[in-house]
Short mmCIF file of C-alpha atoms in Angstrom, two decimals:
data_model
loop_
_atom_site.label_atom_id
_atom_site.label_comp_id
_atom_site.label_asym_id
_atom_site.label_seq_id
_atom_site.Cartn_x
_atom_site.Cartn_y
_atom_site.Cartn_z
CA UNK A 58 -4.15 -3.55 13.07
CA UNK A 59 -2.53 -4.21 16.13
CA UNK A 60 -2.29 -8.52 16.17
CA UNK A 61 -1.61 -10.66 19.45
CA UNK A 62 0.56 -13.32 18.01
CA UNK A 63 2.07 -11.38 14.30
CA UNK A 64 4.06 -14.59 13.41
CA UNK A 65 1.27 -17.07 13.18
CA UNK A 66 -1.22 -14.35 11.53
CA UNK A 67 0.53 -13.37 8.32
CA UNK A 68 -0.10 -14.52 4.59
CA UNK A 69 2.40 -16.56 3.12
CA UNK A 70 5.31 -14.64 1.17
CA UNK A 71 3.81 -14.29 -2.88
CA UNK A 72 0.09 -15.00 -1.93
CA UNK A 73 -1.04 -12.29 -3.44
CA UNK A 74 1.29 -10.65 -6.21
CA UNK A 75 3.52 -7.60 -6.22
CA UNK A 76 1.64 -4.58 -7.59
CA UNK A 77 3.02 -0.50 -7.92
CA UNK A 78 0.24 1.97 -7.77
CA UNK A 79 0.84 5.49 -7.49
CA UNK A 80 -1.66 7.53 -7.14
CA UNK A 81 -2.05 11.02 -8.99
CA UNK A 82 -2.03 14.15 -6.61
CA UNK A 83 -5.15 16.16 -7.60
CA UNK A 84 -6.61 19.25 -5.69
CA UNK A 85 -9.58 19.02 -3.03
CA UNK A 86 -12.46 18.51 -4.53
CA UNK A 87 -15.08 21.13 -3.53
CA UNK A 88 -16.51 21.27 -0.27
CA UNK A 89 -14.14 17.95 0.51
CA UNK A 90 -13.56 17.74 4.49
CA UNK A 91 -11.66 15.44 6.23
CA UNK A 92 -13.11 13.05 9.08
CA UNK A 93 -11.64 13.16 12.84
CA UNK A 94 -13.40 11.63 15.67
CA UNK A 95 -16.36 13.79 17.02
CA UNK A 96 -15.52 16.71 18.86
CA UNK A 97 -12.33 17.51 16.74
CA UNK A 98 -12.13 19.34 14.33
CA UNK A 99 -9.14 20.23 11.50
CA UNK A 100 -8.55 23.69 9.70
CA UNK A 101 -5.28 24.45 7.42
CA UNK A 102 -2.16 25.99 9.31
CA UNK A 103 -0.49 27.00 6.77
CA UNK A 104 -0.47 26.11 2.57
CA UNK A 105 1.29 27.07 -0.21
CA UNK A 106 4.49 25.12 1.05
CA UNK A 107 6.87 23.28 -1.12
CA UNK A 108 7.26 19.41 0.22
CA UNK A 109 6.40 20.39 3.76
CA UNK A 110 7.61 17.24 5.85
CA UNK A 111 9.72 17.36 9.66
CA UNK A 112 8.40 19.76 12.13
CA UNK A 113 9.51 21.05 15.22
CA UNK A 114 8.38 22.98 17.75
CA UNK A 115 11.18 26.11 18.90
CA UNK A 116 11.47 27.31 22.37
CA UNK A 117 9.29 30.44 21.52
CA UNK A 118 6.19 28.41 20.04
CA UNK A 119 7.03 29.22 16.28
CA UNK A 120 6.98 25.89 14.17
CA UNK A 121 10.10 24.97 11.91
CA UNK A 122 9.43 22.68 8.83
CA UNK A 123 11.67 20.65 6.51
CA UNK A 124 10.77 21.52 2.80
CA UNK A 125 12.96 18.53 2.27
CA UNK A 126 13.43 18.29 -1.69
CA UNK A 127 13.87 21.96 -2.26
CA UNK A 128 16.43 22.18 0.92
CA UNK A 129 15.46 24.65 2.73
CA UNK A 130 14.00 25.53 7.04
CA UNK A 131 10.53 27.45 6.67
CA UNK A 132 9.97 28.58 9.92
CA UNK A 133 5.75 29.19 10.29
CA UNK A 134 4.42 31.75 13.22
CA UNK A 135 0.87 31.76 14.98
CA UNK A 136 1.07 35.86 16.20
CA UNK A 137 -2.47 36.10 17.14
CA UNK A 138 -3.41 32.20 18.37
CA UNK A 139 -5.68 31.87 15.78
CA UNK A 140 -4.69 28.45 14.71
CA UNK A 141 -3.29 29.65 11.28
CA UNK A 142 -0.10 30.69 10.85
CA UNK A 143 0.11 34.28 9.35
CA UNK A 144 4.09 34.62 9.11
CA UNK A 145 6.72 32.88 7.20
CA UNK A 146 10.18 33.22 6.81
CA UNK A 147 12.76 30.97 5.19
CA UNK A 148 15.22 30.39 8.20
CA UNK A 149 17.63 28.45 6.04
CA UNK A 150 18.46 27.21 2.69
CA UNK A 151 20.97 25.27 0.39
CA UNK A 152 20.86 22.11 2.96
CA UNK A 153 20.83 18.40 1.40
CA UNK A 154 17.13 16.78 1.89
CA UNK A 155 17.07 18.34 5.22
CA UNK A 156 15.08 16.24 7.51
CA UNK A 157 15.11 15.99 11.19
CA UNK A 158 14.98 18.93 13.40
CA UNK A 159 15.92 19.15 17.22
CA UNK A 160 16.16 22.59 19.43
CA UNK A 161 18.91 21.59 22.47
CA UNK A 162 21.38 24.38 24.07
CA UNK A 163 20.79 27.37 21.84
CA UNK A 164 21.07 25.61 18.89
CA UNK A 165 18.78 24.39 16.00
CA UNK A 166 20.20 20.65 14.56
CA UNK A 167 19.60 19.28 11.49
CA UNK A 168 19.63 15.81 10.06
CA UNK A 169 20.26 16.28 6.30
CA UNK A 170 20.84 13.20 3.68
CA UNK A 171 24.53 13.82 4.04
CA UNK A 172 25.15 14.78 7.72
CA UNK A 173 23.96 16.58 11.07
CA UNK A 174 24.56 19.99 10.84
CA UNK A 175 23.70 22.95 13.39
CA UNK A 176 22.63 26.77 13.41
CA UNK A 177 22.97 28.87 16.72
CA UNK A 178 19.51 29.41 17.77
CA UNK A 179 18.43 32.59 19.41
CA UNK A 180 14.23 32.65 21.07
CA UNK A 181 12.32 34.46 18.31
CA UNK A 182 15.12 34.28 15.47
CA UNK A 183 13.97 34.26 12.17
CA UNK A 184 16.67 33.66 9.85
CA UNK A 185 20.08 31.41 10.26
CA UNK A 186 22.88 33.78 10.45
CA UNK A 187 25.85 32.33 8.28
CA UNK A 188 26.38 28.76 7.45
CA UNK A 189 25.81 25.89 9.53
CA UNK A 190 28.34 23.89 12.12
CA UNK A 191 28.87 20.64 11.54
CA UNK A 192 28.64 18.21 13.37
CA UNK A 193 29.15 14.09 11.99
CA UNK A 194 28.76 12.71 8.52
CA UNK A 195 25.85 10.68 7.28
CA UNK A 196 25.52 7.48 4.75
CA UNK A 197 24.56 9.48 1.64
CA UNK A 198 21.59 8.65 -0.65
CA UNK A 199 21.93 9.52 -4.37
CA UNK A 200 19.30 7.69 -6.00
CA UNK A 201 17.41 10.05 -8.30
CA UNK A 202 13.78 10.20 -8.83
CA UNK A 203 12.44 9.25 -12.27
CA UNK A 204 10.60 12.00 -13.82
CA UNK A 205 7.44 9.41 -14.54
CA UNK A 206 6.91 9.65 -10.36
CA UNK A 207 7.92 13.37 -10.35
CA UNK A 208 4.97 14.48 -12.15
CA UNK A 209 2.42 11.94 -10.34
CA UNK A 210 3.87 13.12 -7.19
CA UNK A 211 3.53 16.55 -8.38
CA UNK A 212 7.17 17.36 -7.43
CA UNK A 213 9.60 19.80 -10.07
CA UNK A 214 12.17 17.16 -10.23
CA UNK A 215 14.29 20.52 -11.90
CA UNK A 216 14.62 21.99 -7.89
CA UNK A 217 14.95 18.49 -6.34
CA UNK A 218 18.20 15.88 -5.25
CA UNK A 219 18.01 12.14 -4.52
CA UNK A 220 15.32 9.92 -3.25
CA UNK A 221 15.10 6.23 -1.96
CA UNK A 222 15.47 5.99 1.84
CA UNK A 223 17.38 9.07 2.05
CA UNK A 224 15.19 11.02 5.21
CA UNK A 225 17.63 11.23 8.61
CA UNK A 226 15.89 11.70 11.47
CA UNK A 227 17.52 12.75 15.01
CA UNK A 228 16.48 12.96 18.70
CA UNK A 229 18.16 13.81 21.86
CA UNK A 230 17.86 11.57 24.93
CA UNK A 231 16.23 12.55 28.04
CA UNK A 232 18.96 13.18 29.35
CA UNK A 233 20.91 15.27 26.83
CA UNK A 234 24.12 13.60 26.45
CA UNK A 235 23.03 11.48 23.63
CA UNK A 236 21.99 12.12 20.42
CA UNK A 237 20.01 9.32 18.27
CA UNK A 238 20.03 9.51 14.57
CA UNK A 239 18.02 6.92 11.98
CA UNK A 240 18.80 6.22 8.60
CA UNK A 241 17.25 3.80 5.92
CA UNK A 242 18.73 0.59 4.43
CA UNK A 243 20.46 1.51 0.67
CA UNK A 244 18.43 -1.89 -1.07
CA UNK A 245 15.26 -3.49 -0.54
CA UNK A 246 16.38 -6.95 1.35
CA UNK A 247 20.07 -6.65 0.24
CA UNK A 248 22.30 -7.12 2.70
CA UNK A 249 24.80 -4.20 3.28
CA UNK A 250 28.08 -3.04 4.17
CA UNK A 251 27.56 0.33 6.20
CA UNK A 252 26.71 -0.96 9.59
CA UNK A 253 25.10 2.79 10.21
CA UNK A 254 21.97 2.19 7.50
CA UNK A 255 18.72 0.43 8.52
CA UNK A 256 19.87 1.11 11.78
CA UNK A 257 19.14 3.85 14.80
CA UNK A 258 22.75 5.36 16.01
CA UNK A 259 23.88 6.75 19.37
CA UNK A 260 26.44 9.56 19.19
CA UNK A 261 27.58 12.09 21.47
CA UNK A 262 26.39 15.32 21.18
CA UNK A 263 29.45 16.18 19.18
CA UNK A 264 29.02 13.50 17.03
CA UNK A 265 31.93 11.30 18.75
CA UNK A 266 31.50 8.10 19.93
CA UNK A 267 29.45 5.99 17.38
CA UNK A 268 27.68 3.07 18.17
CA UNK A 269 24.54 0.95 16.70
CA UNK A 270 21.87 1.36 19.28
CA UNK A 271 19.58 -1.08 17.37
CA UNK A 272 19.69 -3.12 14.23
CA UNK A 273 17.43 -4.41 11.42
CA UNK A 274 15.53 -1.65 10.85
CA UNK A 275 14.41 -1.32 7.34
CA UNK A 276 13.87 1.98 7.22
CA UNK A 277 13.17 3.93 10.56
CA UNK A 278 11.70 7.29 9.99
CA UNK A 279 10.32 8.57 12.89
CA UNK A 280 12.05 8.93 16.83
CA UNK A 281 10.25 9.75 20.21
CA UNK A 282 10.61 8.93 23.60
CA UNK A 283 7.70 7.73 25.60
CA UNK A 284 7.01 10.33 27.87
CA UNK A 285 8.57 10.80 30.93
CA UNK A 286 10.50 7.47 30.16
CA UNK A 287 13.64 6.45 28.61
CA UNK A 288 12.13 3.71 26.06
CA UNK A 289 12.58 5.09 22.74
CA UNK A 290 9.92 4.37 20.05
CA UNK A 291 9.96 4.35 16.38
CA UNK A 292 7.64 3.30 13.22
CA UNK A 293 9.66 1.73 10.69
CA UNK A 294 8.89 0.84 6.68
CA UNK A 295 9.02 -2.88 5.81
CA UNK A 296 10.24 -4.49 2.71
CA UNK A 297 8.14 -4.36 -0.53
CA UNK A 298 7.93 -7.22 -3.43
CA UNK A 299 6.61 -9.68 -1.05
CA UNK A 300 2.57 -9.28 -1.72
CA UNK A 301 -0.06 -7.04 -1.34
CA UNK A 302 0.31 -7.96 2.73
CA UNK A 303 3.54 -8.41 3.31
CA UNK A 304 5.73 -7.06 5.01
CA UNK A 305 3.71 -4.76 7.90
CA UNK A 306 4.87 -1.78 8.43
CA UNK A 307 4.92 -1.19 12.56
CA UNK A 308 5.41 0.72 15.43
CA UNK A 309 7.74 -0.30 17.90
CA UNK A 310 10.04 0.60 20.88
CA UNK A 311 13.39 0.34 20.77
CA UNK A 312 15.91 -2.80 23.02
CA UNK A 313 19.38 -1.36 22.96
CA UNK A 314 21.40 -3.97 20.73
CA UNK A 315 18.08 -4.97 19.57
CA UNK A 316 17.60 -6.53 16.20
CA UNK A 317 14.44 -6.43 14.56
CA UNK A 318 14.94 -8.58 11.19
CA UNK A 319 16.00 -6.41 8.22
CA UNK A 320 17.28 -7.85 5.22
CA UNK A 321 17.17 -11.73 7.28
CA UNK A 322 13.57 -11.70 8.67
CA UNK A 323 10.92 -9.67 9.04
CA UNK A 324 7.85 -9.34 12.12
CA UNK A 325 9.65 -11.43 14.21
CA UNK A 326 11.45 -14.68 12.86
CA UNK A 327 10.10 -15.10 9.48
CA UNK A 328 12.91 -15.57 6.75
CA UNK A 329 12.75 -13.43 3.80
CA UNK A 330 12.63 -15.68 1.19
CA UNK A 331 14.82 -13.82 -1.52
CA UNK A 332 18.08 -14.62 0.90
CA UNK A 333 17.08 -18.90 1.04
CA UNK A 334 17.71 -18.98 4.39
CA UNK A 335 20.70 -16.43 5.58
CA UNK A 336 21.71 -16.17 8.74
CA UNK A 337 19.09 -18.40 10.47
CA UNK A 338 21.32 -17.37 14.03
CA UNK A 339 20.05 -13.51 12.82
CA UNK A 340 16.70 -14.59 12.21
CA UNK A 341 16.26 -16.37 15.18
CA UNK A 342 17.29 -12.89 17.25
CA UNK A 343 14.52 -10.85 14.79
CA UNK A 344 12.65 -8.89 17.79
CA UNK A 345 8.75 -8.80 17.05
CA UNK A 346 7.38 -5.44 16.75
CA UNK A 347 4.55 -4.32 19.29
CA UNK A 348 2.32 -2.60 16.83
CA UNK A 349 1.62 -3.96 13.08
CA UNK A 350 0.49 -1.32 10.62
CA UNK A 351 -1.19 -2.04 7.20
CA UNK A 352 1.99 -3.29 4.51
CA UNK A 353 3.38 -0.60 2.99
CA UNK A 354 1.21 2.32 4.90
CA UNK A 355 4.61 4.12 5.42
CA UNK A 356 5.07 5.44 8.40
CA UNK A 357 6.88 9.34 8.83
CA UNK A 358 5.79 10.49 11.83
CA UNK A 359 4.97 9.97 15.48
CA UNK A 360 4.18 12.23 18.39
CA UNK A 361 3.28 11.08 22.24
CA UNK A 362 0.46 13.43 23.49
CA UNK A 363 1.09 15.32 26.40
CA UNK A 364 -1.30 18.24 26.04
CA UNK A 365 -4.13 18.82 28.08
CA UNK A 366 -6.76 20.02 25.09
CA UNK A 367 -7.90 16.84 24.01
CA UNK A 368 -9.55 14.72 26.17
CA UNK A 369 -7.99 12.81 29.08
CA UNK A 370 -8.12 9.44 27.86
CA UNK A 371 -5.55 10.59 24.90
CA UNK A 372 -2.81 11.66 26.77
CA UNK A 373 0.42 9.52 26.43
CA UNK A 374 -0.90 7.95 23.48
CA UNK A 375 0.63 7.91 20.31
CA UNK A 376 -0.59 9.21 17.16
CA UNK A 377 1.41 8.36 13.61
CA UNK A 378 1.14 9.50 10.13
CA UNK A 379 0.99 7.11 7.01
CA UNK A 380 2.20 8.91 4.18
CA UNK A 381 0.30 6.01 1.83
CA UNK A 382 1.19 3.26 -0.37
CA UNK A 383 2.17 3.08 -3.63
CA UNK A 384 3.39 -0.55 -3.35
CA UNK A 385 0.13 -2.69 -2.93
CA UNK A 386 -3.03 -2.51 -5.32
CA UNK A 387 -5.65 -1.47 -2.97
CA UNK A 388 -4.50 2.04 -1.20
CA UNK A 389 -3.90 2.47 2.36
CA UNK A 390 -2.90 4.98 5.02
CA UNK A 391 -3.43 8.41 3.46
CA UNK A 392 -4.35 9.29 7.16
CA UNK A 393 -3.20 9.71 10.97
CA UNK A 394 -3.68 6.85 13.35
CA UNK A 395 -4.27 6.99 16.89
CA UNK A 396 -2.87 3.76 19.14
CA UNK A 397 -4.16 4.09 22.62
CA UNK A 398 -1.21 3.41 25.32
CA UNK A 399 -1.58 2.23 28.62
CA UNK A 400 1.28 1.93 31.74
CA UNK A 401 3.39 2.69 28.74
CA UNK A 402 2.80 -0.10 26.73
CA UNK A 403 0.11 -0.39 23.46
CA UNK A 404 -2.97 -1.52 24.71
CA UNK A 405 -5.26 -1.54 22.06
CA UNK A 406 -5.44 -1.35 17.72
CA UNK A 407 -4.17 1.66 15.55
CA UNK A 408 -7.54 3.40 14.95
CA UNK A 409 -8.34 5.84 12.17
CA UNK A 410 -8.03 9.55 13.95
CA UNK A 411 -7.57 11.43 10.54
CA UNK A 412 -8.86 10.37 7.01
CA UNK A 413 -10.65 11.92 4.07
CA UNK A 414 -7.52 12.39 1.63
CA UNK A 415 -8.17 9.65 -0.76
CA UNK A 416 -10.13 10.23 -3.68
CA UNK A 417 -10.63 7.23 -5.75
CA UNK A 418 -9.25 3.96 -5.04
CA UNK A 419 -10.24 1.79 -8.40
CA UNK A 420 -8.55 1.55 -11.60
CA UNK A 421 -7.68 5.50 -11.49
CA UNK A 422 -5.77 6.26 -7.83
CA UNK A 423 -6.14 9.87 -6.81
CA UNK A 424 -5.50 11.63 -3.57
CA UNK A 425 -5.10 15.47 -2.53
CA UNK A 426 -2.60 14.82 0.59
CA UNK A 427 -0.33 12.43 2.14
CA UNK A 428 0.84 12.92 5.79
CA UNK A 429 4.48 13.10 6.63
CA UNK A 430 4.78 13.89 10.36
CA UNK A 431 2.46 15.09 13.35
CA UNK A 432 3.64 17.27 16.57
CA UNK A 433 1.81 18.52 19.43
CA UNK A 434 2.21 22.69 20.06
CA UNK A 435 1.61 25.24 22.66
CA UNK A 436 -2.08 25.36 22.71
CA UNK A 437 -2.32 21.21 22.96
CA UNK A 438 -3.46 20.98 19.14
CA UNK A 439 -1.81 18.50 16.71
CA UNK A 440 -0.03 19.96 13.25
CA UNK A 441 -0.12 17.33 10.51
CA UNK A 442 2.51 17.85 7.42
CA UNK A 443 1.16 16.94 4.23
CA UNK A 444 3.47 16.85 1.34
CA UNK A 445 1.77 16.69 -1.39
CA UNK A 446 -1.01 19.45 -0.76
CA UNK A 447 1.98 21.57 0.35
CA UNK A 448 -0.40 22.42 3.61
CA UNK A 449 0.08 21.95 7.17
CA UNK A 450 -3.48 20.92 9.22
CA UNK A 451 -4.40 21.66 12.62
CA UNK A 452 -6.22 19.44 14.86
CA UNK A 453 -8.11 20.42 18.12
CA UNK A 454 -10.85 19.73 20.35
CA UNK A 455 -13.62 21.89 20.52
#
């Protein structure tokens, strides 16, 4: 839902109550198929992944993923332009929750929990050679995941490391003398001391020269530039405990200095009632985000399409995964979302562009996939992560 005036639209904080439901990761039920709009159509990439989540696209075409929990770089190659990828290689391994991935000046970067590393990057290289550079230390998440979720998650907790807002993403800026990194608040609505978490960063390239770009950011997963622009977007994960409805998740672009509520306010200046009315000057700065997503859809990824294979009036608009809820009775997102743009700006609702992965939605919760992140490749076809089917999907217009 995309809302005109967010503020004056919203339930009232504890309307409805606070529920958990996690839903059990089953299999595809036979001759299951997943809906896109008509005239797309979706056939598996790649499968038999372990917690498939960041892609990225390298120089040569070959696509690099984050199997985050087990720590390693799979890197996935299309030979033939088939649309499935028919070689894999493990490009690196041994890396803490490895998450964002960026290709710059011959070398591969990676945002793990702990810190930005970097491989030397050659076009066409298959495995790292030695161990990685690095490059600036992260806030470091050690929460560990109860085994309860493990096995509902269908994750071997035995081969895994922390959880709780521990994903670091990174970009470069347009021009490439910045580099951008997010990372996740350490509590729900608790304020902090780390200035760096449930922010978005500027570095240097070198990782010198720290500032907060932007503030209040809950937990910001995702980072792209609009196209051809210098306004830098992200989708960020609200605060739970507050209802079924509250808080939204959202889309949003980015002020420098910006703040945009977390743990004072959140979608625009609405005080979070836990903190009885903290830093009113804070709330009264809380930025309103452009685009509102269902509460608790959790947003992972975002890409800006630029390709030419889907029809014209989808280019520069932006298409985000929702990895699902588990914090709100009623499931939503399971699915990718397409938000129509316009002069660079959102000009219209998030509309359902990929769906199908929920199975039942009553008493008993069960889905067979949850998308993490979406990226546009050579041919002008979208690849969606899914991390609990272990597959990566490919979307294209026929």
């Amino acid at each position: 839902m995309l809302l005109a005036s967010p503020v004056q639209q919203l339930p009232e904080p504890f309307e409805t109550p606070w529920n958990r439901a996690i839903p059990r990761i089953v299999e595809p039920p036979t001759g299951v198929k997943l809906s896109v709009p008509e005239g797309f159509e979706v056939n598996i990439f790649a499968e038999g992944l372990l917690n498939p989540r960041r892609m990225a696209l390298a120089p040569n075409g070959d696509v690099f993923v984050t199997e985050s929990l087990y720590g390693e770089i799979v890197l996935l190659r299309d030979g033939d332009g088939d649309g499935i990828a028919e070689y894999r290689e493990t490009f690196a391994t041994e890396l803490d929750r490895p998450f964002g991935l960026v290709f710059s000046e011959g070398f591969l970067y990676v945002a793990n929990n702990n810190a930005v590393v970097r491989f030397p990057y050659a076009r066409g290289q298959v495995r790292a050679q030695g161990a990685p550079e690095h490059i600036v230390d992260l806030p470091v998440s050690s929460d560990a995941l109860d085994h309860d979720t493990a096995e509902r998650l269908g994750i071997d907790i035995s081969r895994t490391r922390g959880f709780n807002h521990w994903t670091r993403n990174l970009i470069f800026g347009p021009d490439g003398n910045k580099m951008y990194i997010s990372v996740g608040s350490a509590t729900n609505v608790m304020p902090g001391s780390d200035v760096r978490r449930a922010a978005i960063n500027e570095y240097n390239t070198d990782g010198s020269g720290h500032r907060v770009f932007a503030g209040g950011l809950r937990n910001p997963v995702p980072l792209e530039f609009y196209p051809e622009s210098s306004t830098l977007w992200t989708a960020v994960h609200e605060r739970d405990h507050l209802g079924d409805e509250l808080a939204p998740d959202y889309v949003t672009s980015v002020v420098d200095g910006g703040f945009y509520g977390w743990p004072y306010a959140y979608t625009g200046p609405n005080p979070e009632p836990v903190l009885n009315g903290a830093r009113p000057d804070l709330v009264e700065q809380t930025i309103i985000p452009d685009v509102l997503l269902p509460a608790h859809a959790a947003p992972m990824g975002l890409a800006f399409y630029t390709g030419a294979r889907f029809p014209a009036t989808y280019r520069n608009n932006a298409f985000v995964a929702l990895r699902g809820s588990i914090n709100r009775l009623d499931l939503v997102g399971y699915s990718v979302v397409h938000i129509p743009f316009e002069n660079g700006k959102p000009s219209g609702p998030p509309e359902d562009f990929l769906t199908g992965f929920i199975i039942r939605n009553d008493q008993e919760k069960e889905v067979w996939g949850r998308p993490v992140d979406v990226i546009q490749i050579e041919d002008g076809s979208l690849l969606v992560s899914d991390d609990a089917g272990n597959r990566i999907f490919r979307i294209w217009y026929r």
